[in-house]
């Protein structure tokens, strides 16, 4: 009744999917958005330090940085800001003015920029041309 050849085959068939299934747990957790608390805290601390350094380099006050990036830990933001401050003082670096407005915190609705039509742009360009050279209309062939 006991077949010695079937036993290893059954073990292999049962153990194979279990081994492959357990090796993909990290991938499954990543797809579902599940993250261990220790890993999440380490990620947020690193992001906070990077944000704090960026805030200092752009000349933004630490309080503004706290309010803009309220979801990041304040201690990490402060450490990044302080490290960048000492680095900039040692190397005598100037602040870099930001070109974009600060991002909106998560959970808030984004403001839409004012919509511009192609017709508005054409009218603005035409008015710029006529203001720049008042004789341009006469040169185009319209007699006075």
N, CA, C and O of each residue as an XYZ file, in Angstrom:
576
protein
N       0.803     -1.172      0.000
C       0.000      0.000      0.000
C       0.859      1.254      0.000
O       0.474      2.249     -0.614
N       1.983      1.243      0.650
C       2.883      2.396      0.671
C       3.847      2.279     -0.497
O       4.598      1.309     -0.597
N       3.824      3.267     -1.376
C       4.698      3.258     -2.536
C       5.841      4.225     -2.271
O       5.581      5.421     -2.136
N       7.093      3.780     -2.189
C       8.218      4.663     -1.871
C       8.494      5.698     -2.958
O       9.075      6.742     -2.661
N       8.105      5.453     -4.185
C       8.357      6.424     -5.256
C       7.353      7.572     -5.218
O       7.679      8.697     -5.596
N       6.170      7.297     -4.776
C       5.151      8.341     -4.736
C       5.368      9.297     -3.567
O       5.004     10.469     -3.664
N       5.929      8.845     -2.507
C       6.116      9.672     -1.324
C       6.985     10.897     -1.610
O       6.576     12.000     -1.248
N       8.182     10.772     -2.248
C       8.967     11.976     -2.557
C       8.250     12.916     -3.533
O       8.381     14.137     -3.448
N       7.499     12.329     -4.448
C       6.762     13.145     -5.410
C       5.676     13.963     -4.699
O       5.485     15.138     -5.014
N       4.978     13.362     -3.761
C       3.949     14.070     -3.004
C       4.577     15.180     -2.162
O       4.044     16.287     -2.082
N       5.690     14.879     -1.549
C       6.366     15.894     -0.732
C       6.787     17.069     -1.604
O       6.618     18.230     -1.230
N       7.331     16.754     -2.758
C       7.761     17.818     -3.678
C       6.571     18.644     -4.159
O       6.663     19.869     -4.248
N       5.466     17.990     -4.465
C       4.284     18.708     -4.933
C       3.660     19.562     -3.834
O       3.090     20.614     -4.125
N       3.755     19.138     -2.602
C       3.204     19.925     -1.502
C       4.168     21.022     -1.056
O       3.734     22.131     -0.745
N       5.444     20.735     -1.022
C       6.425     21.698     -0.528
C       6.738     22.776     -1.564
O       7.054     23.907     -1.194
N       6.656     22.447     -2.844
C       6.988     23.411     -3.897
C       6.158     24.684     -3.834
O       6.723     25.775     -3.758
N       4.829     24.578     -3.864
C       4.011     25.798     -3.787
C       4.177     26.553     -2.476
O       4.114     27.782     -2.449
N       4.391     25.813     -1.385
C       4.589     26.499     -0.113
C       5.877     27.318     -0.117
O       5.899     28.442      0.384
N       6.940     26.767     -0.676
C       8.201     27.514     -0.739
C       8.084     28.727     -1.649
O       8.545     29.816     -1.305
N       7.467     28.537     -2.808
C       7.329     29.666     -3.727
C       6.371     30.720     -3.163
O       6.588     31.917     -3.349
N       5.327     30.285     -2.485
C       4.367     31.214     -1.891
C       4.969     32.039     -0.779
O       4.686     33.231     -0.663
N       5.799     31.414      0.043
C       6.392     32.155      1.154
C       7.484     33.099      0.686
O       7.769     34.087      1.363
N       8.102     32.824     -0.451
C       9.147     33.723     -0.936
C       8.554     35.008     -1.511
O       9.272     35.999     -1.644
N       7.289     35.021     -1.849
C       6.655     36.200     -2.418
C       5.895     37.045     -1.416
O       5.176     37.963     -1.810
N       6.038     36.757     -0.120
C       5.287     37.512      0.890
C       5.629     38.999      0.862
O       4.745     39.845      0.988
N       6.908     39.313      0.699
C       7.299     40.715      0.646
C       6.681     41.417     -0.555
O       6.262     42.571     -0.475
N       6.635     40.702     -1.658
C       6.045     41.295     -2.856
C       4.539     41.506     -2.662
O       3.992     42.514     -3.108
N       3.883     40.577     -2.011
C       2.449     40.701     -1.769
C       2.182     41.864     -0.821
O       1.269     42.657     -1.054
N       2.970     41.972      0.243
C       2.802     43.081      1.179
C       3.015     44.428      0.483
O       2.301     45.397      0.743
N       4.006     44.470     -0.403
C       4.287     45.712     -1.119
C       3.119     46.091     -2.020
O       2.743     47.261     -2.096
N       2.546     45.105     -2.701
C       1.410     45.376     -3.594
C       0.179     45.828     -2.812
O      -0.588     46.667     -3.286
N      -0.009     45.273     -1.618
C      -1.166     45.645     -0.811
C      -0.963     46.933     -0.032
O      -1.911     47.466      0.545
N       0.254     47.431     -0.011
C       0.531     48.665      0.714
C       0.764     48.452      2.191
O       0.708     49.400      2.974
N       1.027     47.210      2.584
C       1.298     46.907      3.990
C       2.780     47.114      4.260
O       3.631     46.724      3.461
N       3.070     47.726      5.382
C       4.454     48.026      5.715
C       4.640     47.837      7.216
O       3.777     48.217      8.007
N       5.751     47.260      7.598
C       6.022     47.063      9.022
C       6.257     48.421      9.677
O       6.816     49.321      9.051
N       5.833     48.577     10.935
C       5.982     49.875     11.608
C       7.432     50.342     11.713
O       7.703     51.537     11.592
N       8.357     49.427     11.934
C       9.764     49.822     12.052
C      10.297     50.326     10.711
O      11.016     51.323     10.653
N       9.939     49.631      9.648
C      10.390     50.044      8.323
C       9.757     51.378      7.920
O      10.404     52.223      7.301
N       8.483     51.554      8.280
C       7.807     52.810      7.950
C       8.420     53.977      8.715
O       8.599     55.058      8.153
N       8.742     53.772      9.992
C       9.359     54.837     10.790
C      10.730     55.206     10.231
O      11.086     56.383     10.186
N      11.495     54.210      9.808
C      12.818     54.489      9.235
C      12.687     55.245      7.921
O      13.468     56.157      7.649
N      11.708     54.875      7.107
C      11.501     55.560      5.825
C      11.078     57.006      6.049
O      11.585     57.912      5.387
N      10.148     57.228      6.984
C       9.689     58.587      7.266
C      10.798     59.450      7.867
O      10.876     60.646      7.588
N      11.658     58.840      8.695
C      12.775     59.597      9.272
C      13.755     60.026      8.176
O      14.239     61.158      8.181
N      14.042     59.132      7.251
C      14.945     59.492      6.154
C      14.332     60.571      5.267
O      15.024     61.495      4.841
N      13.039     60.454      4.991
C      12.372     61.477      4.183
C      12.347     62.813      4.919
O      12.516     63.868      4.307
N      12.136     62.765      6.224
C      12.113     63.997      7.015
C      13.460     64.704      7.002
O      13.518     65.930      6.912
N      14.537     63.944      7.090
C      15.865     64.555      7.040
C      16.125     65.175      5.680
O      16.687     66.267      5.585
N      15.719     64.483      4.630
C      15.908     65.026      3.285
C      15.084     66.298      3.087
O      15.567     67.271      2.508
N      13.856     66.289      3.564
C      12.991     67.460      3.434
C      13.546     68.626      4.245
O      13.547     69.766      3.780
N      14.024     68.337      5.468
C      14.599     69.394      6.300
C      15.818     70.030      5.646
O      15.976     71.251      5.673
N      16.673     69.210      5.061
C      17.838     69.748      4.346
C      17.433     70.586      3.150
O      18.028     71.628      2.879
N      16.412     70.123      2.433
C      15.925     70.896      1.287
C      15.300     72.210      1.699
O      15.456     73.222      1.016
N      14.590     72.194      2.817
C      13.990     73.437      3.310
C      15.067     74.445      3.676
O      14.945     75.627      3.352
N      16.105     74.000      4.337
C      17.188     74.912      4.723
C      17.914     75.448      3.501
O      18.248     76.631      3.445
N      18.158     74.595      2.534
C      18.884     75.027      1.342
C      18.071     76.047      0.549
O      18.637     76.939     -0.084
N      16.745     75.918      0.583
C      15.910     76.874     -0.157
C      15.600     78.119      0.656
O      14.906     79.013      0.173
N      16.106     78.195      1.891
C      15.902     79.388      2.705
C      14.564     79.427      3.403
O      14.155     80.483      3.885
N      13.872     78.309      3.472
C      12.568     78.257      4.112
C      12.748     78.118      5.626
O      13.632     77.394      6.085
N      11.927     78.796      6.382
C      11.995     78.725      7.843
C      11.592     77.331      8.307
O      10.800     76.651      7.655
N      12.144     76.919      9.431
C      11.860     75.578      9.950
C      10.386     75.424     10.299
O       9.827     74.340     10.135
N       9.751     76.484     10.777
C       8.330     76.420     11.119
C       7.471     76.209      9.870
O       6.491     75.464      9.901
N       7.844     76.869      8.777
C       7.124     76.659      7.518
C       7.277     75.219      7.051
O       6.333     74.604      6.557
N       8.460     74.707      7.214
C       8.730     73.328      6.804
C       7.879     72.365      7.633
O       7.346     71.392      7.099
N       7.752     72.629      8.926
C       6.914     71.785      9.778
C       5.459     71.806      9.311
O       4.807     70.763      9.257
N       4.953     72.987      8.976
C       3.537     73.084      8.611
C       3.274     72.513      7.218
O       2.220     71.919      6.990
N       4.199     72.679      6.294
C       3.995     72.147      4.946
C       4.058     70.628      4.956
O       3.229     69.963      4.334
N       5.034     70.081      5.658
C       5.252     68.627      5.688
C       4.832     68.073      7.045
O       5.634     67.460      7.750
N       3.577     68.292      7.403
C       3.095     67.919      8.730
C       3.039     66.414      8.950
O       2.995     65.978     10.100
N       3.038     65.602      7.896
C       2.960     64.156      8.047
C       4.330     63.531      8.356
O       4.405     62.348      8.688
N       5.400     64.307      8.249
C       6.733     63.794      8.559
C       7.104     64.140     10.002
O       6.621     65.139     10.537
N       7.954     63.331     10.638
C       8.326     63.617     12.025
C       9.137     64.904     12.145
O      10.069     65.136     11.375
N       8.774     65.735     13.114
C       9.445     67.023     13.287
C      10.908     66.857     13.671
O      11.751     67.652     13.255
N      11.218     65.838     14.455
C      12.608     65.625     14.869
C      13.498     65.337     13.661
O      14.628     65.821     13.596
N      13.004     64.567     12.720
C      13.788     64.257     11.526
C      13.946     65.493     10.646
O      15.022     65.728     10.095
N      12.884     66.282     10.512
C      12.972     67.513      9.727
C      13.991     68.458     10.349
O      14.817     69.045      9.651
N      13.923     68.597     11.671
C      14.862     69.486     12.354
C      16.305     69.014     12.188
O      17.205     69.822     11.961
N      16.522     67.701     12.302
C      17.892     67.198     12.156
C      18.421     67.454     10.742
O      19.576     67.849     10.580
N      17.599     67.236      9.729
C      18.026     67.513      8.360
C      18.279     68.989      8.131
O      19.234     69.362      7.450
N      17.420     69.839      8.704
C      17.585     71.287      8.558
C      18.871     71.736      9.240
O      19.623     72.537      8.685
N      19.129     71.218     10.452
C      20.319     71.599     11.215
C      21.601     71.114     10.524
O      22.591     71.844     10.473
N      21.582     69.891      9.997
C      22.754     69.372      9.284
C      23.065     70.207      8.043
O      24.223     70.520      7.769
N      22.026     70.561      7.302
C      22.234     71.377      6.101
C      22.696     72.774      6.476
O      23.512     73.366      5.769
N      22.187     73.309      7.578
C      22.606     74.631      8.025
C      24.098     74.646      8.344
O      24.811     75.560      7.931
N      24.567     73.649      9.069
C      26.001     73.617      9.402
C      26.839     73.391      8.146
O      27.921     73.965      8.015
N      26.352     72.564      7.224
C      27.082     72.321      5.981
C      27.183     73.603      5.149
O      28.236     73.908      4.588
N      26.078     74.347      5.076
C      26.081     75.569      4.285
C      26.957     76.643      4.922
O      27.605     77.409      4.209
N      26.987     76.709      6.237
C      27.852     77.682      6.912
C      29.325     77.341      6.731
O      30.142     78.232      6.499
N      29.670     76.066      6.835
C      31.065     75.656      6.664
C      31.574     75.946      5.256
O      32.712     76.380      5.078
N      30.733     75.706      4.265
C      31.143     75.866      2.868
C      30.737     77.207      2.271
O      30.941     77.443      1.080
N      30.163     78.087      3.088
C      29.763     79.430      2.676
C      28.872     79.398      1.432
O      29.136     80.083      0.443
N      27.823     78.597      1.503
C      26.880     78.470      0.397
C      25.687     79.384      0.607
O      25.246     79.591      1.738
N      25.165     79.932     -0.483
C      23.970     80.771     -0.430
C      22.737     79.893     -0.587
O      22.816     78.759     -1.057
N      21.599     80.442     -0.183
C      20.349     79.702     -0.362
C      19.961     79.707     -1.830
O      20.338     80.599     -2.590
N      19.210     78.705     -2.206
C      18.707     78.581     -3.573
C      17.216     78.856     -3.517
O      16.479     78.141     -2.839
N      16.763     79.881     -4.221
C      15.352     80.250     -4.204
C      14.530     79.188     -4.932
O      14.879     78.801     -6.047
N      13.438     78.706     -4.317
C      12.608     77.691     -4.985
C      11.875     78.290     -6.178
O      11.442     79.442     -6.143
N      11.743     77.492     -7.232
C      11.061     77.939     -8.439
C       9.573     77.564     -8.429
O       8.771     78.178     -9.133
N       9.211     76.564     -7.634
C       7.836     76.091     -7.578
C       7.248     76.373     -6.204
O       7.987     76.477     -5.225
N       5.930     76.497     -6.118
C       5.312     76.658     -4.794
C       5.431     75.357     -4.016
O       5.617     74.300     -4.619
N       5.327     75.407     -2.693
C       5.438     74.180     -1.907
C       4.281     73.231     -2.208
O       3.191     73.682     -2.559
N       4.501     71.929     -2.076
C       3.427     70.968     -2.374
C       2.329     71.018     -1.327
O       2.558     71.422     -0.187
N       1.136     70.605     -1.725
C       0.009     70.546     -0.809
C       0.134     69.288      0.048
O       0.504     68.235     -0.472
N      -0.161     69.367      1.337
C      -0.144     68.165      2.172
C      -1.173     67.160      1.678
O      -2.161     67.551      1.056
N      -0.962     65.865      1.942
C      -1.931     64.872      1.471
C      -3.282     65.058      2.156
O      -3.357     65.447      3.322
N      -4.337     64.775      1.413
C      -5.680     64.918      1.962
C      -6.335     66.231      1.601
O      -7.539     66.380      1.807
N      -5.604     67.177      1.077
C      -6.196     68.454      0.654
C      -6.424     68.428     -0.840
O      -5.722     67.747     -1.587
N      -7.420     69.181     -1.256
C      -7.694     69.270     -2.690
C      -6.668     70.186     -3.330
O      -6.265     71.199     -2.759
N      -6.260     69.807     -4.520
C      -5.289     70.622     -5.256
C      -6.006     71.796     -5.899
O      -7.121     71.668     -6.405
N      -5.341     72.939     -5.868
C      -5.891     74.121     -6.539
C      -5.552     74.039     -8.011
O      -4.434     73.694     -8.395
N      -6.526     74.359     -8.814
C      -6.293     74.371    -10.254
C      -5.730     75.724    -10.666
O      -6.176     76.763    -10.179
N      -4.749     75.708    -11.564
C      -4.272     76.994    -12.079
C      -5.339     77.609    -12.962
O      -6.150     76.891    -13.545
N      -5.349     78.936    -13.070
C      -6.370     79.572    -13.909
C      -6.248     79.096    -15.351
O      -5.155     79.039    -15.916
N      -7.380     78.761    -15.924
C      -7.393     78.243    -17.295
C      -7.176     79.381    -18.286
O      -7.736     80.467    -18.139
N      -6.367     79.116    -19.283
C      -6.134     80.094    -20.348
C      -6.547     79.473    -21.667
O      -6.253     78.311    -21.947
N      -7.219     80.249    -22.455
C      -7.619     79.789    -23.782
C      -6.556     80.174    -24.788
O      -5.769     81.091    -24.556
N      -6.538     79.474    -25.900
C      -5.607     79.808    -26.974
C      -5.948     81.182    -27.543
O      -5.059     81.911    -27.983
N      -7.232     81.537    -27.536
C      -7.647     82.845    -28.029
C      -7.115     83.968    -27.157
O      -6.732     85.022    -27.663
N      -7.089     83.747    -25.839
C      -6.553     84.761    -24.930
C      -5.075     84.991    -25.191
O      -4.602     86.127    -25.172
N      -4.344     83.901    -25.437
C      -2.906     84.030    -25.713
C      -2.670     84.771    -27.026
O      -1.752     85.586    -27.125
N      -3.495     84.489    -28.034
C      -3.339     85.159    -29.319
C      -3.645     86.650    -29.191
O      -2.965     87.482    -29.791
N      -4.671     86.985    -28.406
C      -5.004     88.400    -28.202
C      -3.883     89.113    -27.469
O      -3.549     90.250    -27.800
N      -3.304     88.458    -26.482
C      -2.209     89.062    -25.726
C      -0.992     89.262    -26.619
O      -0.313     90.285    -26.524
N      -0.712     88.294    -27.483
C       0.432     88.421    -28.385
C       0.198     89.539    -29.392
O       1.126     90.281    -29.714
N      -1.036     89.673    -29.896
C      -1.349     90.728    -30.858
C      -1.233     92.101    -30.204
O      -0.744     93.048    -30.820
N      -1.683     92.207    -28.957
C      -1.593     93.504    -28.294
C      -0.142     93.850    -27.978
O       0.230     95.023    -27.992
N       0.677     92.845    -27.695
C       2.096     93.107    -27.455
C       2.770     93.620    -28.727
O       3.608     94.519    -28.665
N       2.408     93.051    -29.881
C       3.006     93.481    -31.144
C       2.606     94.917    -31.473
O       3.438     95.720    -31.894
N       1.338     95.232    -31.278
C       0.876     96.580    -31.637
C       1.448     97.618    -30.677
O       1.687     98.757    -31.080
N       1.672     97.251    -29.419
C       2.273     98.178    -28.467
C       3.749     98.389    -28.768
O       4.279     99.478    -28.547
N       4.406     97.370    -29.264
C       5.840     97.447    -29.492
C       6.157     98.304    -30.721
O       7.095     99.100    -30.684
N       5.402     98.158    -31.792
C       5.698     98.881    -33.024
C       4.400     99.418    -33.603
O       3.686     98.690    -34.293
N       4.076    100.704    -33.329
C       2.802    101.240    -33.806
C       2.727    101.331    -35.322
O       1.622    101.360    -35.864
N       3.832    101.377    -36.022
C       3.803    101.482    -37.479
C       3.743    100.146    -38.167
O       3.776    100.093    -39.396
N       3.655     99.060    -37.421
C       3.668     97.743    -38.040
C       2.414     97.489    -38.864
O       2.474     96.752    -39.848
N       1.276     98.077    -38.491
C       0.044     97.870    -39.241
C       0.140     98.593    -40.595
O      -0.353     98.079    -41.599
N       0.758     99.762    -40.633
C       0.864    100.506    -41.881
C       1.831     99.791    -42.832
O       1.636     99.815    -44.047
N       2.856     99.168    -42.290
C       3.823     98.482    -43.151
C       3.219     97.225    -43.747
O       3.681     96.759    -44.789
N       2.206     96.666    -43.120
C       1.615     95.438    -43.606
C       0.757     95.669    -44.845
O       0.267     94.699    -45.422
N       0.561     96.878    -45.266
C      -0.150     97.133    -46.489
C      -1.485     97.825    -46.293
O      -2.220     97.994    -47.266
N      -1.829     98.228    -45.104
C      -3.083     98.949    -44.904
C      -2.804    100.442    -44.994
O      -2.154    100.996    -44.108
N      -3.283    101.111    -46.052
C      -3.016    102.545    -46.201
C      -3.797    103.354    -45.200
O      -4.850    102.937    -44.717
N      -3.273    104.503    -44.900
C      -3.900    105.378    -43.935
C      -4.735    106.413    -44.531
O      -5.323    107.222    -43.813
